[in-house]
PDB file of C-alpha atoms in Angstrom:
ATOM      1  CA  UNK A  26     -42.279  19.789 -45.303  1.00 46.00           C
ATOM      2  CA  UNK A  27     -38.572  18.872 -44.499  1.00 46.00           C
ATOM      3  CA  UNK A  28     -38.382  15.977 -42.940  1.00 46.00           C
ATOM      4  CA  UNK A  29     -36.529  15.060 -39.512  1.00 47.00           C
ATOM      5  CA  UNK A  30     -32.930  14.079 -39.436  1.00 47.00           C
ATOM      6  CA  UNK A  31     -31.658  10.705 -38.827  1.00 46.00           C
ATOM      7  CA  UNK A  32     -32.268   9.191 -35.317  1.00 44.00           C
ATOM      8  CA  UNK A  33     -29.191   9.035 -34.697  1.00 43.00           C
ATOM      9  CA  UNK A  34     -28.315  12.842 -34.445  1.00 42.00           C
ATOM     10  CA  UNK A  35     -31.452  13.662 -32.351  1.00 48.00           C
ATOM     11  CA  UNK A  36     -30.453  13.938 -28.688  1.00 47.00           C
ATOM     12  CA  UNK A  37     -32.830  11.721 -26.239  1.00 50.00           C
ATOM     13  CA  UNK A  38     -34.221  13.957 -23.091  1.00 47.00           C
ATOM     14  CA  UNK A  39     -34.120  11.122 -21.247  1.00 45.00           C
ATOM     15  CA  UNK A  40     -30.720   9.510 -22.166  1.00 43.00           C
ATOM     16  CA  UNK A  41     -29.482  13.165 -21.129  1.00 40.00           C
ATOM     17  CA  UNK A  42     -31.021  13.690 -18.066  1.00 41.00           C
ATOM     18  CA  UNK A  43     -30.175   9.838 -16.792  1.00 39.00           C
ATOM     19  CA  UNK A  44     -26.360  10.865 -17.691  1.00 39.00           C
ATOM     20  CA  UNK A  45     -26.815  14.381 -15.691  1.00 37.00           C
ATOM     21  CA  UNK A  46     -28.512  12.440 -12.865  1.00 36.00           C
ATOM     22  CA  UNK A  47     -25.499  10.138 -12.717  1.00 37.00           C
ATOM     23  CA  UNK A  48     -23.125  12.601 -12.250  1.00 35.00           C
ATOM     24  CA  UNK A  49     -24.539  14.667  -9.661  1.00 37.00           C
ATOM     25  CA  UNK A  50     -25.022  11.360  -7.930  1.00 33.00           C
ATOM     26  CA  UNK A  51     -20.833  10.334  -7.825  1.00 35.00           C
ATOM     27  CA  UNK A  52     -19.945  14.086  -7.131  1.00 35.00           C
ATOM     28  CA  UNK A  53     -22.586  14.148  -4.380  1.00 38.00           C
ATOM     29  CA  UNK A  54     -21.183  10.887  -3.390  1.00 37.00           C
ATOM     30  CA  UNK A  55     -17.090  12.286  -3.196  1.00 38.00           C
ATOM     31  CA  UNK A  56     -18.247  15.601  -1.085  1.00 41.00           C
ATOM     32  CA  UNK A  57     -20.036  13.131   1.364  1.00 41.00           C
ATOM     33  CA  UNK A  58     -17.071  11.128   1.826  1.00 43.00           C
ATOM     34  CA  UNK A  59     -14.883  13.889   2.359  1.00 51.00           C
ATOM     35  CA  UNK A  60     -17.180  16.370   4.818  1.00 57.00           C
ATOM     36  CA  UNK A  61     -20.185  14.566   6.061  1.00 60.00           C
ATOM     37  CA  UNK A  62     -23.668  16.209   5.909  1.00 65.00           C
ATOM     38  CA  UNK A  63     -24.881  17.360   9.428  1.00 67.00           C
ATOM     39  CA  UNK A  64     -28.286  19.304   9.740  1.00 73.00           C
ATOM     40  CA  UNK A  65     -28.154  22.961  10.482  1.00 72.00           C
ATOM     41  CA  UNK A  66     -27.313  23.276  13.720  1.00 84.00           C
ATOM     42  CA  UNK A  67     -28.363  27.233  15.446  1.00 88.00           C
ATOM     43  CA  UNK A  68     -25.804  28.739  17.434  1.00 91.00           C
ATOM     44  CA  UNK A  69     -22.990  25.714  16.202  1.00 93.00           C
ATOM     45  CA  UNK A  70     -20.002  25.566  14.220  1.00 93.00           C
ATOM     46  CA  UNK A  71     -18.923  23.109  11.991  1.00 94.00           C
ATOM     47  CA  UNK A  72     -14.653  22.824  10.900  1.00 95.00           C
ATOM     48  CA  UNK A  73     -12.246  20.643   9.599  1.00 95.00           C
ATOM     49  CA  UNK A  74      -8.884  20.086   9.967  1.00 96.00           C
ATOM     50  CA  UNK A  75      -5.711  17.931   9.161  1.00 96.00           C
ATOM     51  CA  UNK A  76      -3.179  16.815  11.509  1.00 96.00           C
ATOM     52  CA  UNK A  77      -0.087  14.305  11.751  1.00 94.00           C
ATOM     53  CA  UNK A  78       2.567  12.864  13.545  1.00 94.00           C
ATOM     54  CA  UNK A  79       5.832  11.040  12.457  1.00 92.00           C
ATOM     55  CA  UNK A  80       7.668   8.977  13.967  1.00 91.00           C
ATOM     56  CA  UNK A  81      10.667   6.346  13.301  1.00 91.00           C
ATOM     57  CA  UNK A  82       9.677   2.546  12.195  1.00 91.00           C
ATOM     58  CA  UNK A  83       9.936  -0.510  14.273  1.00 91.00           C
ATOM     59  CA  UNK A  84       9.397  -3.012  11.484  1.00 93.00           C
ATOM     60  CA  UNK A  85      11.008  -3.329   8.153  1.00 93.00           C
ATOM     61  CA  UNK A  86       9.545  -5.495   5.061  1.00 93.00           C
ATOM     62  CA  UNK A  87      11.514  -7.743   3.214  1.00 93.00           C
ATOM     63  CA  UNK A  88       9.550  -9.066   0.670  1.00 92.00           C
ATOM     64  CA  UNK A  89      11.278 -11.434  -2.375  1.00 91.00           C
ATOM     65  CA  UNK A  90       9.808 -13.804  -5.075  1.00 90.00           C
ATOM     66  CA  UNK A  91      11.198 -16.936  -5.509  1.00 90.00           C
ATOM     67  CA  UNK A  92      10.567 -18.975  -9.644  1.00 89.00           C
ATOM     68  CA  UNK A  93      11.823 -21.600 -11.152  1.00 91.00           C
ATOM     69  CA  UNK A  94      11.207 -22.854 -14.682  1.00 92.00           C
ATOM     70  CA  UNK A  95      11.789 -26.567 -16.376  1.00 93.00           C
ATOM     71  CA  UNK A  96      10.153 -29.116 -18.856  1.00 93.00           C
ATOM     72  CA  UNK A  97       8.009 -30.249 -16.092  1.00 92.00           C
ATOM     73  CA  UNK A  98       6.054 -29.452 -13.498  1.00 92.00           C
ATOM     74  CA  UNK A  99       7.735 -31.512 -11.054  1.00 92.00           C
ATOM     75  CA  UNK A 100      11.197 -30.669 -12.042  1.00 94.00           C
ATOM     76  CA  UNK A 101      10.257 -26.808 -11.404  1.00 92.00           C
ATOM     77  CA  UNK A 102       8.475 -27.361  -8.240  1.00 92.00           C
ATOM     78  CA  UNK A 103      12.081 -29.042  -7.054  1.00 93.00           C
ATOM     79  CA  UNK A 104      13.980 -26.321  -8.303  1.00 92.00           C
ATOM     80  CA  UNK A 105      11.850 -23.912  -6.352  1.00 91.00           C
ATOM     81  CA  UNK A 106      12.075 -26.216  -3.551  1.00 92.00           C
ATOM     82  CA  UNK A 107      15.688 -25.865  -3.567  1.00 92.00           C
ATOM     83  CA  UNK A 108      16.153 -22.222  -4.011  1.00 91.00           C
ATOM     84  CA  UNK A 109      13.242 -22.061  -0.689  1.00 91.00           C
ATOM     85  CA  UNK A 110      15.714 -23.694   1.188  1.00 93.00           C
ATOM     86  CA  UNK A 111      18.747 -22.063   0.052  1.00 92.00           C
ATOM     87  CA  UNK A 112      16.612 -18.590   1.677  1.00 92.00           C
ATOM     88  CA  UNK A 113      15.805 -20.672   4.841  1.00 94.00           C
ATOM     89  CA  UNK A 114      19.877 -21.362   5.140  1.00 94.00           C
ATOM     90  CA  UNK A 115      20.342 -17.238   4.878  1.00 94.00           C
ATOM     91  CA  UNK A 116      17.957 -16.721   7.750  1.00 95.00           C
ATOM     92  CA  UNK A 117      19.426 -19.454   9.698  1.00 95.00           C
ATOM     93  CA  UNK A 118      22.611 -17.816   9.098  1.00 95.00           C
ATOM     94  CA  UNK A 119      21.299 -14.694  10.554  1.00 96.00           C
ATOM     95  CA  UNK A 120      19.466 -15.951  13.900  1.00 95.00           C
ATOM     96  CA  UNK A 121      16.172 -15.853  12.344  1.00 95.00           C
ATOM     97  CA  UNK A 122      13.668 -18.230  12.782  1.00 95.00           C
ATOM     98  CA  UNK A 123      12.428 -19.560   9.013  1.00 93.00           C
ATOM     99  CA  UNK A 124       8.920 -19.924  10.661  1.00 93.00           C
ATOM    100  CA  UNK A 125       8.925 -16.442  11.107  1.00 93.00           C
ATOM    101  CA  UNK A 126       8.515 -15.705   6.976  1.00 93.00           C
ATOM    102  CA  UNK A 127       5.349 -15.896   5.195  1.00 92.00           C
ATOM    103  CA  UNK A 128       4.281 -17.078   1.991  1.00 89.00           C
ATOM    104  CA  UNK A 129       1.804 -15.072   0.306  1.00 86.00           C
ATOM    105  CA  UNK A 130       1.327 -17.084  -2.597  1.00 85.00           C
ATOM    106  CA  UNK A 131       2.290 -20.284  -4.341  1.00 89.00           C
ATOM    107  CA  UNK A 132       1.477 -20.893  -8.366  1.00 91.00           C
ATOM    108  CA  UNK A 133       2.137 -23.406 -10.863  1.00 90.00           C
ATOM    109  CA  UNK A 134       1.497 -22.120 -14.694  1.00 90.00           C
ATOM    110  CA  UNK A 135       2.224 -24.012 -17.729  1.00 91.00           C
ATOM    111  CA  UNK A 136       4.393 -22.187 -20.343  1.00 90.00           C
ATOM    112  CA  UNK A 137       2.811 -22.256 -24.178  1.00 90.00           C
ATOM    113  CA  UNK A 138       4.272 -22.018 -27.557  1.00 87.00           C
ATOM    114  CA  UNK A 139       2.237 -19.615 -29.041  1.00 84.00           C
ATOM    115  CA  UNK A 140       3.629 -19.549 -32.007  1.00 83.00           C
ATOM    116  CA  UNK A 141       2.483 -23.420 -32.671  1.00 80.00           C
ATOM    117  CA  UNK A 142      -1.182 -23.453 -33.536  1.00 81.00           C
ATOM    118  CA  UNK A 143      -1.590 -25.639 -31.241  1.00 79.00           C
ATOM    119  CA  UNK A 144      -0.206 -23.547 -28.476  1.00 83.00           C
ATOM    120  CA  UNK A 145       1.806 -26.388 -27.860  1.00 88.00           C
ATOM    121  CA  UNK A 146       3.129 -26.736 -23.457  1.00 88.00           C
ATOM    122  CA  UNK A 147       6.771 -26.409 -23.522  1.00 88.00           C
ATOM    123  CA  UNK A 148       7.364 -25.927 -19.691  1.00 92.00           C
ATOM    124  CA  UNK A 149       6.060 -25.357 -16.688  1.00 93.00           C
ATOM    125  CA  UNK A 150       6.867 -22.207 -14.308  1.00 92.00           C
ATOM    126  CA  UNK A 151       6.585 -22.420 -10.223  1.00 92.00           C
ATOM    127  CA  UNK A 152       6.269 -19.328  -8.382  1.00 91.00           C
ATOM    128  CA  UNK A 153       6.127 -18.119  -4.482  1.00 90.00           C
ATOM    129  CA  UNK A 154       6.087 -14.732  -2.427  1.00 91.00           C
ATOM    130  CA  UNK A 155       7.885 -14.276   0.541  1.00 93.00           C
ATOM    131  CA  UNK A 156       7.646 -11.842   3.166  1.00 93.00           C
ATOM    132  CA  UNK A 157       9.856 -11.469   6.408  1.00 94.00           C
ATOM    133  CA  UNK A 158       9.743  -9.012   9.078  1.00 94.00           C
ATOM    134  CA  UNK A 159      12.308  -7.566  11.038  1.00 94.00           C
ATOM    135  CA  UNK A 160      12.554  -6.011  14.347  1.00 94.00           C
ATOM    136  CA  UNK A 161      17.256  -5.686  14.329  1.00 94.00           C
ATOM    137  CA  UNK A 162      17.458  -3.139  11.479  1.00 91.00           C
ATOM    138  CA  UNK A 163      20.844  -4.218  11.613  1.00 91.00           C
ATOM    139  CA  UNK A 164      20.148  -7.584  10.231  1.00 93.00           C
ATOM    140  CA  UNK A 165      18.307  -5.963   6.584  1.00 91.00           C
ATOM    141  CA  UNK A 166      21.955  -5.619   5.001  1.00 89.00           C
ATOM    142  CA  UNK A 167      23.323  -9.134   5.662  1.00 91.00           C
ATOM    143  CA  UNK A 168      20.159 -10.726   4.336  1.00 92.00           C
ATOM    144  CA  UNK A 169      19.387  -8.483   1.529  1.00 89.00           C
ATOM    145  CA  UNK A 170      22.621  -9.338  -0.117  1.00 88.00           C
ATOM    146  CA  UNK A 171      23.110 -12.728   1.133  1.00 89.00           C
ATOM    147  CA  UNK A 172      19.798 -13.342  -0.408  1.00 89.00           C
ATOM    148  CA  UNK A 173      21.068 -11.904  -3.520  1.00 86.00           C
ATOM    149  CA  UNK A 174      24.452 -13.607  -4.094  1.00 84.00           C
ATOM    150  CA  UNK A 175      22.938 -16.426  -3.476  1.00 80.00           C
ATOM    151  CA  UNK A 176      20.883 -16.079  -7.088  1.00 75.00           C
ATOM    152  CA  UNK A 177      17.774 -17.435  -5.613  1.00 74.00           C
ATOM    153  CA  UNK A 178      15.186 -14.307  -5.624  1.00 70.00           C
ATOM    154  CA  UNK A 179      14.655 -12.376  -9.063  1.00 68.00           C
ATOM    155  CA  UNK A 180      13.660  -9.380  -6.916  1.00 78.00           C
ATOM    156  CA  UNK A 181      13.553  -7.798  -2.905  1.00 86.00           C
ATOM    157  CA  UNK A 182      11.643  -4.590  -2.228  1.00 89.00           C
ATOM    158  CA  UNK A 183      12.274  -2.949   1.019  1.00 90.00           C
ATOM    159  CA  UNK A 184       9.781  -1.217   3.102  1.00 90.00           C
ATOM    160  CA  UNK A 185       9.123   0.208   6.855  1.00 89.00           C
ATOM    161  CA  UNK A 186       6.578   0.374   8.615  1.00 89.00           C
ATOM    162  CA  UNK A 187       4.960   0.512  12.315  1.00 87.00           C
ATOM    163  CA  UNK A 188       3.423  -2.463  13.944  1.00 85.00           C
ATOM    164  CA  UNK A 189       1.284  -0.638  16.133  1.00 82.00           C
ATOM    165  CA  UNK A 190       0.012   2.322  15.415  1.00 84.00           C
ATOM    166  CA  UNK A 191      -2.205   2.776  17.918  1.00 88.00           C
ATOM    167  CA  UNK A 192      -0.261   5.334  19.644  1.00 90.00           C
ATOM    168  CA  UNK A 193       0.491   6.948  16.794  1.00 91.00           C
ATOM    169  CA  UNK A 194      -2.449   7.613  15.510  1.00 92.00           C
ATOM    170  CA  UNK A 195      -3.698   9.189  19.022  1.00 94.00           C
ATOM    171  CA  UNK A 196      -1.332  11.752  18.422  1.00 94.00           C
ATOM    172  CA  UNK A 197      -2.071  12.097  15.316  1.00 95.00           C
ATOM    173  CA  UNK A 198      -5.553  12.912  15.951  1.00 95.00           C
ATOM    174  CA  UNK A 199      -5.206  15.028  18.645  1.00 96.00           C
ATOM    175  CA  UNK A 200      -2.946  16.968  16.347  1.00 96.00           C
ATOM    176  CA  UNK A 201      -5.955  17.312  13.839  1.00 96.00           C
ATOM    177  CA  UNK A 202      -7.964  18.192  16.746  1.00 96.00           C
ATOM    178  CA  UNK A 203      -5.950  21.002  18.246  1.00 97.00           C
ATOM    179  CA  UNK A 204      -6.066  22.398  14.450  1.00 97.00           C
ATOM    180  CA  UNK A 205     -10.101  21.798  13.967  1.00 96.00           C
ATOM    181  CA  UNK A 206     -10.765  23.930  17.738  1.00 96.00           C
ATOM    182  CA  UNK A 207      -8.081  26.052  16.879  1.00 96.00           C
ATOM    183  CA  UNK A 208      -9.780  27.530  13.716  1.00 96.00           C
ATOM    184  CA  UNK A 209     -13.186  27.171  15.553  1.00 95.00           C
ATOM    185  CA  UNK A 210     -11.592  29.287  18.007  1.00 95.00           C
ATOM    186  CA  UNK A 211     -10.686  32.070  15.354  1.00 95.00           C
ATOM    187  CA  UNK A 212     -13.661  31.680  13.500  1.00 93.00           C
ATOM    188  CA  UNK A 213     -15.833  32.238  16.282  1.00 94.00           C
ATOM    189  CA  UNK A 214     -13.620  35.180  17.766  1.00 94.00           C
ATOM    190  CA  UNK A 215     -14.113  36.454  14.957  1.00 94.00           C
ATOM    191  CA  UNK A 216     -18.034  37.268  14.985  1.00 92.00           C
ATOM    192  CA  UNK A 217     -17.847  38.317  18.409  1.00 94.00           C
ATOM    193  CA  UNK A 218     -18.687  34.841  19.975  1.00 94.00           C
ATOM    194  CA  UNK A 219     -17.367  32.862  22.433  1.00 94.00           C
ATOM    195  CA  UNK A 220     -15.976  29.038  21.709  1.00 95.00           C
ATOM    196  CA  UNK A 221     -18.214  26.351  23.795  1.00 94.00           C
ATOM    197  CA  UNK A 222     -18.149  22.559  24.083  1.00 95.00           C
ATOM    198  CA  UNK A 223     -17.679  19.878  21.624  1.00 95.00           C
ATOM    199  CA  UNK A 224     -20.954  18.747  20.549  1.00 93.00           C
ATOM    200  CA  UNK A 225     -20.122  16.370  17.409  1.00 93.00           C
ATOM    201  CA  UNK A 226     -16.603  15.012  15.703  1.00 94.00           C
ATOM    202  CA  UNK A 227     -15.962  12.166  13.302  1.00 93.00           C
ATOM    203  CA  UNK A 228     -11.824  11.027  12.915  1.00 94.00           C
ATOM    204  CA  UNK A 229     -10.058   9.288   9.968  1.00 92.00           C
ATOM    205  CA  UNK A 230      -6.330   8.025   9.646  1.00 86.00           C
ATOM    206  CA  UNK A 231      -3.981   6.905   7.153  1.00 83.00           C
ATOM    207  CA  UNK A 232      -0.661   5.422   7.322  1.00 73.00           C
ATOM    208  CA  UNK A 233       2.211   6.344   5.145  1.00 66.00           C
ATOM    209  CA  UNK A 234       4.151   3.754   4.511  1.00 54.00           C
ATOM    210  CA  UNK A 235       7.795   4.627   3.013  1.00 52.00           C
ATOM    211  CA  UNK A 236       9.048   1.880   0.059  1.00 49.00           C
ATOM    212  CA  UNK A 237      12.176   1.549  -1.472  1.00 47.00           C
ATOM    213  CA  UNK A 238      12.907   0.666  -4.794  1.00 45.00           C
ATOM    214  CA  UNK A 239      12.909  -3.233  -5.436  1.00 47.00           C
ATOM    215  CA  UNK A 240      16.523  -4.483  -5.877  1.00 47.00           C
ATOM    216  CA  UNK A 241      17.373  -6.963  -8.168  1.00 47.00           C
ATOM    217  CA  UNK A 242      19.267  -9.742  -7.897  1.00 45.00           C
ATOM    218  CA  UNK A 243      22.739  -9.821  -9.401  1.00 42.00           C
ATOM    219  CA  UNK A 244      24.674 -11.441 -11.736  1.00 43.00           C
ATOM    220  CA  UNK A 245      27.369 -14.764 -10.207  1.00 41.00           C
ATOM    221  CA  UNK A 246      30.367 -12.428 -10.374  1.00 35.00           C
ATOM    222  CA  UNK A 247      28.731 -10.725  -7.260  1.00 39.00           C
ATOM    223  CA  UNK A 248      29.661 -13.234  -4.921  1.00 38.00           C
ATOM    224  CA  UNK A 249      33.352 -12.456  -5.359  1.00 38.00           C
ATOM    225  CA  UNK A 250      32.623  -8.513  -4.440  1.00 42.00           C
ATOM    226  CA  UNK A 251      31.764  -8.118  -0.826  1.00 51.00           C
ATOM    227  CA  UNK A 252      30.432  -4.863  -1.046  1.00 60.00           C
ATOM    228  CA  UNK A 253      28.342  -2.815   1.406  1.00 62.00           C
ATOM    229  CA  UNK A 254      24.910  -3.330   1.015  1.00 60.00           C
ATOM    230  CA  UNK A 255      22.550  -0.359   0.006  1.00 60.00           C
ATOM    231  CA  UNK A 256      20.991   0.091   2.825  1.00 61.00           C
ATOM    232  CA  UNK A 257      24.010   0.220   4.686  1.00 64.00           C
ATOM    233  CA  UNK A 258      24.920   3.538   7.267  1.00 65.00           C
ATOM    234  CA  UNK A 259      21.299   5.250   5.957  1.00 73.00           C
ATOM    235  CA  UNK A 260      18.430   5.845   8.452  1.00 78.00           C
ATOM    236  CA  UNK A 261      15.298   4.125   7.665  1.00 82.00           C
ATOM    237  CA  UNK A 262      12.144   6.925   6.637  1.00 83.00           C
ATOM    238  CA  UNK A 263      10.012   7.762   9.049  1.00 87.00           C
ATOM    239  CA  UNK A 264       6.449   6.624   8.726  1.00 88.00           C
ATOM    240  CA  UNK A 265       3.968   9.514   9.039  1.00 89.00           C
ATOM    241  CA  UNK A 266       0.421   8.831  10.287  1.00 91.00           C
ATOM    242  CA  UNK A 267      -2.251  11.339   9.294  1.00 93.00           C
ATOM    243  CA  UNK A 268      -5.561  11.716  10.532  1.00 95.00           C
ATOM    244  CA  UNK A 269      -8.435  14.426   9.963  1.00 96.00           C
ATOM    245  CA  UNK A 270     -11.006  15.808  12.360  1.00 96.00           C
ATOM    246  CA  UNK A 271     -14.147  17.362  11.704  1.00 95.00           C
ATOM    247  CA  UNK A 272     -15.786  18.623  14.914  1.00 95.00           C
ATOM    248  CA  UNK A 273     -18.806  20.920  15.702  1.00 95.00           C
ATOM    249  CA  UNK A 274     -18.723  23.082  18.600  1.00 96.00           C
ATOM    250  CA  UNK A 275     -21.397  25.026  20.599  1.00 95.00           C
ATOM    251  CA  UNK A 276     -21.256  28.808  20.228  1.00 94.00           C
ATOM    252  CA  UNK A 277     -21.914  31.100  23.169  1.00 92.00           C
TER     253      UNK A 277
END
């Protein structure tokens, strides 16, 4: 009598059928999150539909990291300090309140020789975020490149965005909504019935938010070259709020 492979070749029934179970269960999962499961309705119809509205920004996004690196932890955290305040002075500059910038976050990190065994400290390395909003579009040039000749951020990154959408979205939805009835309105034509009243509808939305490459900061010899900045004479991107409807409606 031959005797049975090794174990390790034979396929377990139950290994195989937990696996198949599994993925049934995350692509069950997906198609719920995308079209929710409604009972069987008689005499209803169920549709879905996408819908969107754009519209220009009213906030743009300056966002900038500001890091500093010395043989100690205090003399980074001064340089730091320094180059904080030399970003204050641009906003000052510009009629903008300093209060009105955030700080998203603040870190301290030693810097290691790794090639010493004993992965020796050599330095220390103080880092911030900074993020500013502004309503006068016409104040992102001046302090994008005053911010940059004055060598204090290693990068900016530009983005707009709304900041309310509330409105927005409405239309939006009632975009998605004149779509959803629409085909309802087709589909329902279509078999020789007549479109009734909204009996079910579930909405979702999503914001589109435009961003522009970071810039990085140049070199000393910019401060000699006043050129324009890039943002300069272009329109901002509009930001484009989607939102999708699925609705059920009565059929007559």
């Amino acid at each position: 009598m031959q005797k049975q492979g090794p174990s390790r070749y034979r396929r377990d029934p139950l290994k195989t059928t937990t696996a198949t179970l599994c993925v049934v269960l995350v692509l069950s999962a997906l198609s719920i999150a995308q079209n929710p499961t409604l009972n069987p309705v008689p005499n209803t119809i169920f549709v879905g539909a996408d819908g969107k509205f754009e519209t220009a920004p009213d906030t743009a996004l300056i966002q900038y990291n500001i890091s500093a690196q010395a043989d100690s932890a205090k003399d980074a955290y001064d340089q730091a300090a320094k180059q904080a305040e030399a970003t204050r002075q641009v906003m000052r500059l510009n009629g903008i309140d300093p209060k009105s910038a955030e700080i998203g976050f603040f870190s301290v990190n030693p810097q290691y020789d790794w090639k010493n065994p004993k992965h020796k400290v050599i330095g220390y390395q103080v880092t911030t975020s900074v993020s500013l909003k502004l309503k006068d579009f016409s104040k992102i040039g001046p302090v994008t490149q005053q911010l940059a000749e004055a060598s204090v951020s290693e990068s900016q990154s530009l983005s707009y965005t709304l900041d309310s959408t509330d409105e927005t979205k409405s239309k939006a939805v009632a975009d998605a909504y004149r779509r959803a009835r629409a085909s309802a309105q087709s589909l329902a034509a279509a078999s020789g019935r007549t479109l009734g009243e909204l009996s079910y509808a579930s909405v979702d939305t999503f914001e589109n938010i435009r961003v522009m490459a970071p810039m990085q900061r140049r070199g000393p010899m910019a401060m000699a070259v006043q050129s324009p900045a890039p943002t300069e004479e272009f329109s901002p991107q509009n930001v484009t709020v989607t939102a999708h409807v699925n609705a059920m409606f009565v059929l007559k």
